[in-house]
């Protein structure tokens, strides 16, 4: 706040000398009383505006921080998600090659209980058709 010469208290306590042809003391006192009221109102208004200014600056700072964090997260998310999706697809492809490639290369093994029930439900044509659909995917 600016350096003030007179505070409301200084104005209130000011005494003037009276002379023969001077101003009417009652009129001067009334005028000074009104000046004191205005002066106090201006001080209150200045304090209120400073508080509001501080509050709004704090809010701006907080929103700026939140926006910076959100933009950082937004920039990082698509990159990591793309890499993750790519990794998953690559792993899935490797697993399919590993599983289905070995099944196609192997000779038919002696039927066990699990393979016999499998063979009773599917024929070789069905198995090859499934493998082909998986490779196309």
GROMACS .gro file of C-alpha atoms in nm:
model
  137
    1UNK     CA    1   0.000   0.000   0.000
    2UNK     CA    2   0.121   0.356  -0.066
    3UNK     CA    3   0.279   0.561   0.211
    4UNK     CA    4   0.004   0.773   0.360
    5UNK     CA    5   0.065   1.106   0.525
    6UNK     CA    6  -0.248   1.104   0.737
    7UNK     CA    7  -0.432   0.812   0.888
    8UNK     CA    8  -0.799   0.838   0.985
    9UNK     CA    9  -0.689   0.883   1.346
   10UNK     CA   10  -0.456   1.173   1.251
   11UNK     CA   11  -0.736   1.350   1.068
   12UNK     CA   12  -0.972   1.302   1.361
   13UNK     CA   13  -0.728   1.441   1.616
   14UNK     CA   14  -0.615   1.739   1.411
   15UNK     CA   15  -0.676   2.073   1.585
   16UNK     CA   16  -0.673   2.400   1.398
   17UNK     CA   17  -0.599   2.745   1.543
   18UNK     CA   18  -0.881   2.992   1.533
   19UNK     CA   19  -0.836   3.346   1.409
   20UNK     CA   20  -1.062   3.640   1.385
   21UNK     CA   21  -1.162   3.592   1.024
   22UNK     CA   22  -1.109   3.212   0.995
   23UNK     CA   23  -1.336   2.929   0.890
   24UNK     CA   24  -1.628   2.813   1.101
   25UNK     CA   25  -1.485   2.536   1.328
   26UNK     CA   26  -1.810   2.334   1.328
   27UNK     CA   27  -1.823   2.330   0.952
   28UNK     CA   28  -1.456   2.226   0.929
   29UNK     CA   29  -1.514   1.946   1.182
   30UNK     CA   30  -1.813   1.811   0.988
   31UNK     CA   31  -1.613   1.815   0.667
   32UNK     CA   32  -1.320   1.635   0.830
   33UNK     CA   33  -1.557   1.375   0.978
   34UNK     CA   34  -1.687   1.300   0.628
   35UNK     CA   35  -1.330   1.277   0.496
   36UNK     CA   36  -1.247   1.027   0.773
   37UNK     CA   37  -1.548   0.810   0.678
   38UNK     CA   38  -1.447   0.814   0.312
   39UNK     CA   39  -1.087   0.743   0.401
   40UNK     CA   40  -1.186   0.438   0.612
   41UNK     CA   41  -1.417   0.311   0.337
   42UNK     CA   42  -1.135   0.338   0.083
   43UNK     CA   43  -0.900   0.147   0.314
   44UNK     CA   44  -1.159  -0.129   0.358
   45UNK     CA   45  -1.215  -0.146  -0.016
   46UNK     CA   46  -0.840  -0.164  -0.083
   47UNK     CA   47  -0.799  -0.448   0.168
   48UNK     CA   48  -1.093  -0.638   0.022
   49UNK     CA   49  -0.956  -0.599  -0.331
   50UNK     CA   50  -0.609  -0.711  -0.221
   51UNK     CA   51  -0.757  -1.022  -0.059
   52UNK     CA   52  -0.959  -1.099  -0.370
   53UNK     CA   53  -0.650  -1.042  -0.586
   54UNK     CA   54  -0.444  -1.281  -0.371
   55UNK     CA   55  -0.721  -1.542  -0.379
   56UNK     CA   56  -0.755  -1.519  -0.758
   57UNK     CA   57  -0.378  -1.535  -0.810
   58UNK     CA   58  -0.365  -1.848  -0.595
   59UNK     CA   59  -0.650  -1.999  -0.797
   60UNK     CA   60  -0.473  -1.916  -1.124
   61UNK     CA   61  -0.156  -2.077  -0.996
   62UNK     CA   62  -0.344  -2.390  -0.888
   63UNK     CA   63  -0.524  -2.417  -1.222
   64UNK     CA   64  -0.197  -2.371  -1.409
   65UNK     CA   65  -0.041  -2.654  -1.210
   66UNK     CA   66  -0.343  -2.877  -1.274
   67UNK     CA   67  -0.336  -2.795  -1.645
   68UNK     CA   68   0.037  -2.869  -1.667
   69UNK     CA   69  -0.012  -3.204  -1.494
   70UNK     CA   70  -0.310  -3.290  -1.714
   71UNK     CA   71  -0.125  -3.204  -2.034
   72UNK     CA   72   0.176  -3.408  -1.922
   73UNK     CA   73  -0.046  -3.706  -1.846
   74UNK     CA   74  -0.229  -3.663  -2.176
   75UNK     CA   75   0.097  -3.656  -2.369
   76UNK     CA   76   0.238  -3.959  -2.190
   77UNK     CA   77  -0.076  -4.172  -2.203
   78UNK     CA   78  -0.105  -4.217  -2.581
   79UNK     CA   79   0.266  -4.301  -2.614
   80UNK     CA   80   0.263  -4.562  -2.342
   81UNK     CA   81  -0.070  -4.703  -2.461
   82UNK     CA   82   0.059  -4.733  -2.819
   83UNK     CA   83   0.373  -4.907  -2.702
   84UNK     CA   84   0.169  -5.134  -2.477
   85UNK     CA   85  -0.075  -5.223  -2.755
   86UNK     CA   86   0.211  -5.288  -2.992
   87UNK     CA   87   0.386  -5.506  -2.736
   88UNK     CA   88   0.069  -5.704  -2.671
   89UNK     CA   89   0.010  -5.762  -3.041
   90UNK     CA   90   0.371  -5.865  -3.091
   91UNK     CA   91   0.357  -6.110  -2.801
   92UNK     CA   92   0.027  -6.250  -2.924
   93UNK     CA   93   0.173  -6.301  -3.270
   94UNK     CA   94   0.478  -6.475  -3.126
   95UNK     CA   95   0.257  -6.701  -2.915
   96UNK     CA   96   0.042  -6.792  -3.214
   97UNK     CA   97   0.350  -6.876  -3.418
   98UNK     CA   98   0.488  -7.080  -3.134
   99UNK     CA   99   0.169  -7.273  -3.058
  100UNK     CA  100   0.022  -7.321  -3.403
  101UNK     CA  101   0.356  -7.352  -3.579
  102UNK     CA  102   0.460  -7.643  -3.355
  103UNK     CA  103   0.124  -7.816  -3.393
  104UNK     CA  104   0.147  -7.803  -3.771
  105UNK     CA  105   0.509  -7.925  -3.777
  106UNK     CA  106   0.447  -8.220  -3.542
  107UNK     CA  107   0.345  -8.560  -3.658
  108UNK     CA  108   0.021  -8.690  -3.510
  109UNK     CA  109   0.099  -8.836  -3.169
  110UNK     CA  110  -0.059  -9.144  -3.021
  111UNK     CA  111  -0.408  -9.063  -2.905
  112UNK     CA  112  -0.445  -8.994  -2.538
  113UNK     CA  113  -0.762  -8.943  -2.350
  114UNK     CA  114  -0.763  -8.567  -2.410
  115UNK     CA  115  -0.666  -8.590  -2.776
  116UNK     CA  116  -0.912  -8.869  -2.843
  117UNK     CA  117  -1.200  -8.658  -2.720
  118UNK     CA  118  -1.055  -8.366  -2.917
  119UNK     CA  119  -1.030  -8.577  -3.231
  120UNK     CA  120  -1.382  -8.702  -3.190
  121UNK     CA  121  -1.513  -8.345  -3.193
  122UNK     CA  122  -1.290  -8.203  -3.469
  123UNK     CA  123  -1.151  -8.335  -3.790
  124UNK     CA  124  -0.815  -8.245  -3.944
  125UNK     CA  125  -0.993  -8.018  -4.191
  126UNK     CA  126  -1.153  -7.828  -3.901
  127UNK     CA  127  -0.815  -7.792  -3.731
  128UNK     CA  128  -0.646  -7.662  -4.046
  129UNK     CA  129  -0.937  -7.424  -4.104
  130UNK     CA  130  -0.902  -7.290  -3.747
  131UNK     CA  131  -0.527  -7.247  -3.793
  132UNK     CA  132  -0.577  -7.061  -4.118
  133UNK     CA  133  -0.836  -6.826  -3.961
  134UNK     CA  134  -0.600  -6.756  -3.670
  135UNK     CA  135  -0.314  -6.673  -3.908
  136UNK     CA  136  -0.536  -6.436  -4.106
  137UNK     CA  137  -0.636  -6.254  -3.789
   0.00000   0.00000   0.00000
